[in-house]
Tab-separated table of C-alpha atoms and ligand atoms in Angstrom:
chain	number	residue	atom	x	y	z
A	426	MET	CA	80.359	120.059	-144.784
A	427	SER	CA	78.630	117.599	-142.564
A	428	ASN	CA	81.421	115.204	-141.597
A	429	PRO	CA	82.770	115.786	-138.098
A	430	SER	CA	86.441	116.615	-137.535
A	431	ILE	CA	88.569	113.624	-136.736
A	432	ILE	CA	91.734	115.685	-136.298
A	433	SER	CA	92.020	119.110	-134.800
A	434	VAL	CA	95.350	120.850	-134.392
A	435	SER	CA	95.746	124.235	-132.806
A	436	ASN	CA	98.881	126.392	-132.701
A	437	LEU	CA	101.122	123.322	-132.805
A	438	GLN	CA	104.804	123.926	-132.113
A	439	LYS	CA	107.880	121.777	-131.980
A	440	HIS	CA	111.229	123.318	-131.242
A	441	PHE	CA	114.469	121.361	-131.330
A	442	LYS	CA	117.588	122.496	-129.576
A	443	VAL	CA	120.597	121.899	-131.760
A	444	TYR	CA	124.039	122.145	-130.173
A	445	LYS	CA	126.940	123.538	-132.090
A	446	HIS	CA	129.959	121.271	-131.914
A	447	HIS	CA	133.528	122.467	-131.938
A	448	ARG	CA	135.830	120.293	-134.010
A	449	GLY	CA	139.212	118.741	-133.189
A	450	THR	CA	140.662	117.596	-129.864
A	451	LEU	CA	140.550	121.014	-128.287
A	452	GLY	CA	137.065	121.465	-129.667
A	453	ALA	CA	135.954	118.206	-128.068
A	454	LEU	CA	137.231	119.490	-124.749
A	455	ARG	CA	135.392	122.766	-125.221
A	456	ASN	CA	132.225	120.827	-126.072
A	457	LEU	CA	132.326	119.387	-122.576
A	458	PHE	CA	132.107	122.820	-120.977
A	459	THR	CA	130.469	125.200	-123.406
A	460	ARG	CA	127.633	124.097	-125.578
A	461	VAL	CA	126.040	126.717	-127.749
A	462	ALA	CA	122.447	125.880	-128.539
A	463	THR	CA	120.352	127.173	-131.381
A	464	VAL	CA	116.665	126.504	-131.627
A	465	VAL	CA	115.090	125.047	-134.760
A	466	ARG	CA	111.397	125.822	-134.992
A	467	ALA	CA	110.454	122.718	-136.964
A	468	VAL	CA	106.735	123.334	-136.410
A	469	ASP	CA	105.933	126.933	-135.704
A	470	GLY	CA	102.279	127.520	-134.876
A	471	ILE	CA	100.261	125.295	-137.199
A	472	SER	CA	96.471	124.978	-136.960
A	473	PHE	CA	94.062	122.919	-139.036
A	474	SER	CA	91.289	120.419	-138.783
A	475	ILE	CA	90.523	117.401	-140.901
A	476	ARG	CA	87.157	115.732	-141.376
A	477	THR	CA	86.469	112.032	-141.481
A	478	GLY	CA	87.063	110.611	-144.932
A	479	GLU	CA	89.284	113.414	-146.224
A	480	LEU	CA	92.436	112.634	-148.189
A	481	VAL	CA	94.849	115.464	-147.568
A	482	GLY	CA	98.247	116.199	-149.093
A	483	TYR	CA	100.729	117.722	-146.640
A	484	ILE	CA	103.537	119.119	-148.724
A	485	GLY	CA	106.512	121.425	-148.487
A	486	PRO	CA	110.216	121.595	-149.297
A	487	ASN	CA	112.905	119.610	-147.422
A	488	GLY	CA	113.053	120.527	-143.760
A	489	ALA	CA	109.647	122.233	-143.835
A	490	GLY	CA	108.386	120.319	-140.796
A	491	LYS	CA	106.188	117.672	-142.422
A	492	SER	CA	107.656	114.585	-140.783
A	493	THR	CA	107.838	116.363	-137.444
A	494	THR	CA	104.116	117.155	-137.657
A	495	LEU	CA	103.294	113.574	-138.553
A	496	LYS	CA	105.451	112.261	-135.738
A	497	ILE	CA	103.500	114.399	-133.276
A	498	LEU	CA	100.163	113.324	-134.726
A	499	THR	CA	101.151	109.663	-134.476
A	500	GLY	CA	102.308	110.046	-130.874
A	501	LEU	CA	106.028	109.568	-131.570
A	502	LEU	CA	106.984	113.089	-130.501
A	503	VAL	CA	105.743	115.389	-127.788
A	504	PRO	CA	105.201	118.933	-129.081
A	505	SER	CA	106.665	122.034	-127.445
A	506	GLY	CA	103.300	123.732	-127.484
A	507	GLY	CA	99.794	123.728	-128.904
A	508	LYS	CA	96.887	121.312	-128.867
A	509	VAL	CA	96.059	118.184	-130.799
A	510	ASN	CA	92.896	116.196	-130.579
A	511	ILE	CA	92.500	113.078	-132.673
A	512	ASP	CA	89.211	111.283	-132.306
A	513	GLY	CA	89.086	112.392	-128.663
A	514	ARG	CA	92.696	111.487	-127.883
A	515	VAL	CA	95.846	113.485	-127.274
A	516	PRO	CA	98.309	111.302	-129.214
A	517	TRP	CA	101.369	111.580	-126.962
A	518	GLN	CA	99.310	111.175	-123.796
A	519	ALA	CA	97.252	108.171	-124.846
A	520	ARG	CA	99.916	106.495	-126.940
A	521	ARG	CA	98.723	102.920	-126.583
A	522	ALA	CA	95.104	103.667	-127.393
A	523	HIS	CA	96.230	105.994	-130.141
A	524	VAL	CA	98.422	103.559	-132.063
A	525	ALA	CA	95.665	100.985	-131.886
A	526	HIS	CA	93.415	103.367	-133.834
A	527	ILE	CA	95.774	104.716	-136.447
A	528	GLY	CA	97.956	103.370	-139.213
A	529	ALA	CA	101.294	104.968	-139.999
A	530	VAL	CA	103.887	104.429	-142.677
A	531	PHE	CA	107.166	106.293	-142.666
A	532	GLY	CA	108.532	105.643	-146.126
A	533	GLN	CA	112.129	106.115	-145.091
A	534	ARG	CA	112.144	103.201	-142.687
A	535	THR	CA	110.135	100.065	-142.141
A	536	THR	CA	107.995	99.316	-139.126
A	537	LEU	CA	108.228	95.597	-139.826
A	538	TRP	CA	110.616	93.122	-138.283
A	539	TRP	CA	113.736	93.112	-140.392
A	540	ASP	CA	114.537	89.396	-140.160
A	541	LEU	CA	111.025	87.991	-140.278
A	542	PRO	CA	109.188	86.971	-143.423
A	543	VAL	CA	106.367	89.398	-144.227
A	544	ILE	CA	103.626	86.963	-143.276
A	545	GLU	CA	105.165	86.353	-139.858
A	546	SER	CA	105.424	90.103	-139.258
A	547	LEU	CA	101.719	90.310	-140.025
A	548	ASP	CA	101.009	87.429	-137.643
A	549	LEU	CA	102.863	89.309	-134.918
A	550	LEU	CA	100.762	92.384	-135.585
A	551	GLN	CA	97.628	90.293	-135.259
A	552	TYR	CA	98.814	89.289	-131.838
A	553	ILE	CA	99.910	92.794	-130.783
A	554	TYR	CA	96.745	94.534	-131.933
A	555	GLN	CA	94.514	91.601	-130.963
A	556	ILE	CA	92.988	91.582	-134.427
A	557	PRO	CA	90.061	89.126	-134.631
A	558	PRO	CA	90.970	86.203	-136.949
A	559	SER	CA	88.109	86.936	-139.341
A	560	THR	CA	89.177	90.579	-139.749
A	561	PHE	CA	92.780	89.514	-140.188
A	562	GLN	CA	91.920	86.963	-142.857
A	563	HIS	CA	89.569	89.323	-144.660
A	564	ASN	CA	92.167	92.089	-144.779
A	565	LEU	CA	94.974	89.744	-145.734
A	566	ASP	CA	92.927	88.385	-148.651
A	567	GLU	CA	92.002	91.860	-149.834
A	568	PHE	CA	95.444	93.441	-149.476
A	569	ARG	CA	97.264	90.400	-150.806
A	570	GLU	CA	95.438	90.894	-154.071
A	571	LEU	CA	95.350	94.696	-154.278
A	572	LEU	CA	98.983	95.147	-153.299
A	573	GLU	CA	100.163	91.996	-155.095
A	574	LEU	CA	101.907	90.672	-152.001
A	575	GLU	CA	101.810	87.016	-152.965
A	576	PRO	CA	105.279	86.693	-154.524
A	577	PHE	CA	107.077	87.915	-151.403
A	578	LEU	CA	104.863	87.006	-148.437
A	579	ASN	CA	107.465	84.478	-147.319
A	580	THR	CA	110.510	86.667	-147.944
A	581	PRO	CA	112.287	88.283	-144.988
A	582	VAL	CA	111.696	92.025	-144.895
A	583	ARG	CA	115.416	92.772	-145.222
A	584	SER	CA	115.480	91.076	-148.634
A	585	LEU	CA	112.530	92.991	-150.112
A	586	SER	CA	112.935	95.566	-152.843
A	587	LEU	CA	111.946	99.104	-151.896
A	588	GLY	CA	108.604	98.867	-153.707
A	589	GLN	CA	107.801	95.510	-152.118
A	590	ARG	CA	108.741	96.781	-148.673
A	591	MET	CA	106.505	99.796	-149.061
A	592	ARG	CA	103.569	97.592	-150.048
A	593	ALA	CA	104.239	95.315	-147.070
A	594	ASP	CA	104.420	98.337	-144.754
A	595	ILE	CA	101.169	99.800	-146.051
A	596	CYS	CA	99.464	96.443	-145.654
A	597	ALA	CA	100.797	96.132	-142.093
A	598	ALA	CA	99.571	99.624	-141.218
A	599	LEU	CA	96.010	98.731	-142.184
A	600	MET	CA	95.549	95.203	-140.841
A	601	HIS	CA	93.802	96.458	-137.691
A	602	ASN	CA	91.266	98.567	-139.653
A	603	PRO	CA	92.395	101.992	-138.443
A	604	PRO	CA	90.037	104.810	-139.433
A	605	LEU	CA	93.030	107.094	-139.902
A	606	LEU	CA	96.164	106.608	-141.973
A	607	PHE	CA	99.361	108.691	-141.897
A	608	LEU	CA	101.696	108.246	-144.820
A	609	ASP	CA	105.063	109.973	-144.805
A	610	GLU	CA	106.420	109.743	-148.345
A	611	PRO	CA	104.823	106.440	-149.313
A	612	THR	CA	106.042	106.690	-152.911
A	613	ILE	CA	109.616	107.781	-152.263
A	614	GLY	CA	112.128	106.090	-154.540
A	615	LEU	CA	109.546	104.008	-156.389
A	616	ASP	CA	109.271	103.584	-160.139
A	617	VAL	CA	106.195	104.899	-161.961
A	618	VAL	CA	104.383	101.564	-161.998
A	619	ALA	CA	104.938	100.970	-158.296
A	620	LYS	CA	103.855	104.540	-157.507
A	621	GLU	CA	100.682	104.086	-159.472
A	622	ARG	CA	99.865	100.834	-157.698
A	623	ILE	CA	100.252	102.512	-154.318
A	624	ARG	CA	98.176	105.514	-155.375
A	625	GLN	CA	95.366	103.244	-156.551
A	626	PHE	CA	95.491	101.424	-153.262
A	627	ILE	CA	95.349	104.615	-151.191
A	628	LEU	CA	92.356	105.798	-153.223
A	629	HIS	CA	90.660	102.447	-152.762
A	630	ILE	CA	91.118	102.488	-148.990
A	631	ASN	CA	89.915	106.078	-148.765
A	632	ARG	CA	86.809	105.466	-150.881
A	633	GLU	CA	85.789	101.983	-149.845
A	634	ARG	CA	86.551	102.245	-146.139
A	635	ASN	CA	86.193	105.984	-145.715
A	636	THR	CA	89.657	105.964	-144.133
A	637	THR	CA	90.966	109.463	-143.472
A	638	VAL	CA	94.405	109.859	-145.013
A	639	ILE	CA	97.151	112.444	-144.578
A	640	LEU	CA	100.091	112.020	-146.843
A	641	THR	CA	103.345	113.831	-147.398
A	642	THR	CA	105.158	113.576	-150.673
A	643	HIS	CA	107.620	115.331	-152.923
A	644	ASP	CA	105.894	113.921	-155.971
A	645	LEU	CA	103.189	116.379	-156.895
A	646	SER	CA	101.547	113.820	-159.162
A	647	ASP	CA	100.612	111.993	-155.959
A	648	VAL	CA	98.805	115.105	-154.803
A	649	GLU	CA	97.169	115.771	-158.165
A	650	LYS	CA	95.928	112.217	-158.462
A	651	LEU	CA	94.839	111.715	-154.871
A	652	CYS	CA	94.135	114.874	-152.920
A	653	GLU	CA	91.395	117.443	-153.252
A	654	ARG	CA	92.788	119.327	-150.342
A	655	VAL	CA	96.381	120.315	-149.956
A	656	MET	CA	98.299	121.958	-147.144
A	657	ILE	CA	101.588	123.609	-147.950
A	658	ILE	CA	104.046	124.208	-145.162
A	659	ASP	CA	107.433	125.840	-145.071
A	660	HIS	CA	109.683	126.775	-142.158
A	661	GLY	CA	107.146	125.215	-139.824
A	662	LYS	CA	104.297	127.471	-140.919
A	663	LEU	CA	101.178	126.707	-142.887
A	664	LEU	CA	101.302	128.716	-146.103
A	665	PHE	CA	98.202	127.379	-147.780
A	666	ASP	CA	95.289	125.176	-146.840
A	667	GLY	CA	92.659	124.605	-149.466
A	668	GLN	CA	91.559	122.931	-152.657
A	669	LEU	CA	94.154	122.119	-155.263
A	670	ASP	CA	91.937	123.879	-157.795
A	671	THR	CA	91.944	127.064	-155.724
A	672	LEU	CA	95.700	126.975	-155.607
A	673	ARG	CA	95.776	126.730	-159.363
A	674	THR	CA	93.217	129.468	-159.871
A	675	ARG	CA	94.619	131.937	-157.409
A	676	PHE	CA	98.298	131.412	-157.738
A	677	GLY	CA	98.700	129.521	-160.972
A	678	GLY	CA	99.711	132.473	-163.098
A	679	LYS	CA	98.714	132.785	-166.713
A	680	ARG	CA	96.790	130.324	-168.812
A	681	GLU	CA	97.581	129.707	-172.436
A	682	LEU	CA	95.417	129.238	-175.483
A	683	VAL	CA	97.064	127.590	-178.462
A	684	VAL	CA	95.149	128.262	-181.682
A	685	ASP	CA	95.656	126.664	-185.084
A	686	MET	CA	94.265	129.192	-187.545
A	687	ALA	CA	92.886	127.993	-190.851
A	688	GLU	CA	95.324	130.333	-192.618
A	689	VAL	CA	98.269	132.564	-191.702
A	690	TYR	CA	97.049	135.999	-190.570
A	691	ALA	CA	99.327	139.031	-190.493
A	692	ASP	CA	97.751	140.523	-187.399
A	693	VAL	CA	96.597	138.134	-184.703
A	694	THR	CA	96.447	140.549	-181.765
A	695	ILE	CA	93.316	140.531	-179.636
A	696	ASP	CA	92.170	142.444	-176.562
A	697	GLY	CA	92.515	140.634	-173.239
A	698	ALA	CA	95.353	138.318	-174.290
A	699	THR	CA	98.990	138.567	-175.301
A	700	VAL	CA	100.542	136.778	-178.231
A	701	VAL	CA	103.552	134.909	-176.877
A	702	GLU	CA	104.390	132.834	-179.910
A	703	GLN	CA	103.421	132.734	-183.559
A	704	GLN	CA	104.623	130.014	-185.840
A	705	ASP	CA	102.960	129.766	-189.242
A	706	ALA	CA	99.266	129.354	-188.540
A	707	ARG	CA	99.764	128.413	-184.876
A	708	VAL	CA	99.383	131.237	-182.377
A	709	THR	CA	99.892	130.963	-178.615
A	710	TYR	CA	98.093	133.492	-176.424
A	711	GLN	CA	98.553	134.073	-172.712
A	712	PHE	CA	95.680	135.366	-170.635
A	713	GLU	CA	94.767	135.989	-167.014
A	714	ARG	CA	91.756	134.137	-165.725
A	715	ASP	CA	90.609	137.289	-163.923
A	716	THR	CA	90.590	139.329	-167.132
A	717	ILE	CA	88.911	136.993	-169.586
A	718	THR	CA	87.557	133.454	-169.621
A	719	ALA	CA	88.748	130.893	-172.137
A	720	SER	CA	85.350	130.813	-173.816
A	721	GLU	CA	85.151	134.608	-174.102
A	722	LEU	CA	88.570	134.630	-175.679
A	723	ILE	CA	87.667	131.841	-178.075
A	724	GLY	CA	84.421	133.685	-178.916
A	725	LYS	CA	86.319	136.863	-179.761
A	726	LEU	CA	88.890	135.057	-181.832
A	727	SER	CA	86.356	133.107	-183.810
A	728	THR	CA	84.548	136.262	-184.948
A	729	ARG	CA	87.800	137.560	-186.458
A	730	TYR	CA	89.619	134.489	-187.646
A	731	ARG	CA	88.847	131.098	-189.055
A	732	ILE	CA	89.995	128.586	-186.485
A	733	ARG	CA	90.907	124.971	-187.201
A	734	ASP	CA	91.748	123.751	-183.728
A	735	LEU	CA	92.528	125.017	-180.262
A	736	MET	CA	93.767	123.914	-176.866
A	737	VAL	CA	93.772	125.552	-173.435
A	738	ARG	CA	96.871	124.983	-171.309
A	739	GLU	CA	96.526	125.313	-167.575
A	740	PRO	CA	99.609	126.420	-165.641
A	741	ASP	CA	101.095	123.285	-164.168
A	742	ILE	CA	100.833	122.652	-160.483
A	743	GLU	CA	104.529	121.983	-160.089
A	744	ASN	CA	105.465	125.484	-161.227
A	745	THR	CA	102.742	127.032	-159.107
A	746	ILE	CA	103.985	125.340	-155.974
A	747	ARG	CA	107.602	126.077	-156.766
A	748	ARG	CA	106.689	129.757	-157.030
A	749	ILE	CA	105.001	129.616	-153.653
A	750	TYR	CA	108.017	127.961	-152.047
A	751	GLU	CA	110.401	130.378	-153.667
A	752	GLU	CA	108.536	133.583	-153.225
A	753	ARG	CA	106.649	132.775	-150.030
A	754	LEU	CA	103.656	134.190	-151.851
A	755	LEU	CA	101.261	133.431	-149.100
A	756	GLU	CA	100.955	133.970	-145.436
A	757	ASN	CA	98.366	131.820	-143.752
A	758	VAL	CA	95.826	131.755	-146.495
A	759	SER	CA	92.942	129.540	-145.497
A	760	ILE	CA	90.080	128.874	-147.803
B	1394	ATP	N1	115.384	115.299	-133.701
B	1394	ATP	C1	115.701	116.472	-134.249
B	1394	ATP	N2	116.658	117.243	-133.696
B	1394	ATP	C2	116.992	118.445	-134.220
B	1394	ATP	N3	116.408	118.948	-135.327
B	1394	ATP	C3	115.460	118.215	-135.928
B	1394	ATP	C4	115.067	116.937	-135.425
B	1394	ATP	N4	114.085	116.446	-136.231
B	1394	ATP	C5	113.886	117.371	-137.194
B	1394	ATP	N5	114.707	118.437	-137.022
B	1394	ATP	C6	114.756	119.647	-137.848
B	1394	ATP	O1	113.436	120.147	-137.985
B	1394	ATP	C7	113.221	120.646	-139.292
B	1394	ATP	C8	112.029	119.938	-139.909
B	1394	ATP	O2	112.361	118.593	-140.176
B	1394	ATP	P1	111.319	117.556	-140.815
B	1394	ATP	O3	111.968	116.220	-140.827
B	1394	ATP	O4	110.017	117.690	-140.122
B	1394	ATP	O5	111.185	118.124	-142.300
B	1394	ATP	P2	110.385	117.510	-143.544
B	1394	ATP	O6	109.410	118.550	-143.991
B	1394	ATP	O7	109.861	116.170	-143.222
B	1394	ATP	O8	111.545	117.427	-144.637
B	1394	ATP	P3	111.822	116.321	-145.757
B	1394	ATP	O9	110.996	116.711	-146.942
B	1394	ATP	O10	113.272	116.497	-146.058
B	1394	ATP	O11	111.488	114.979	-145.207
B	1394	ATP	C9	114.517	120.447	-140.049
B	1394	ATP	O12	115.239	121.659	-139.980
B	1394	ATP	C10	115.229	119.361	-139.251
B	1394	ATP	O13	116.620	119.489	-139.360
B	1395	MG	MG1	110.222	114.271	-143.928
């Protein structure tokens, strides 16, 4: 593709030393003299690049290393090894310049001032980032409407509901027009309506402003609705990097064809598919996409039986990803 890379990450590593603590009074004394360290490889040799305008899902089970990666990319953490280049900058070396050109939302905690009303937090950001008044006003007008901020613009951040706080945080992250947005669990704890509103907003920003977005989430509907490309990490390693469709095709397991026959047939077996359920005139077949296509199967069936209706069921993405987590099906598969 023609877009240049805005992010390039090569063999990124972050190791944390974790000290084992002895318990009790004697233990506390021992802690003073002997500290046994173990090393957690939170990020263990990850490489990828992201082009301008991409919207990428960065997913993985708890403790996989997602937040650690995002903290390095936003300049909050210094890695133990590897290279990162974001729009010509090394995040942890050029922190000031870097934060001026990115937006970041960490869903678990706010970046706004706890005791200030939302609008005053935004005013402070205008001052800190030296946002020109016209840009500030333009963005405020746009975000106020899209994120429905009006009812709580004058409420102190500490009094906001979780959904309101998230909207305020996302607004704050974008006031200075960053070309790059990092979202660490932007929909965590939100109800379905609030999630949908945030998804629509992320899509809008990505499409209208060509903002590059990386987001982590545990809600796979976020990924299905927003991201063409998905990266799956576990134990600090990249297990998959590619299109969501590819993931489904290559690792999705069997597809199903549910057929409503016009009458009940005694023998409904057919080459290339397995009958997994038969209830009156409704027959469910399972088939592998490598063996037969849905249309071939339907063609075969329709020459033998009279068909009233049919439906193809794709394996759902949630199960596919769970299988990958559980079975570690992949090792560094890049597409
Ligand atoms: N400051 C730290 N000190 C020691 N260990 C840490 C530190 N930060 C993270 N870790 C460890 O690094 C690993 C990766 O953590 P990280 O927060 O990146 O996971 P995550 O993928 O964001 O998980 P979650 O989905 O639960 O948010 C975990 O084992 C965690 O305990
Ligand atoms: Mg996390």
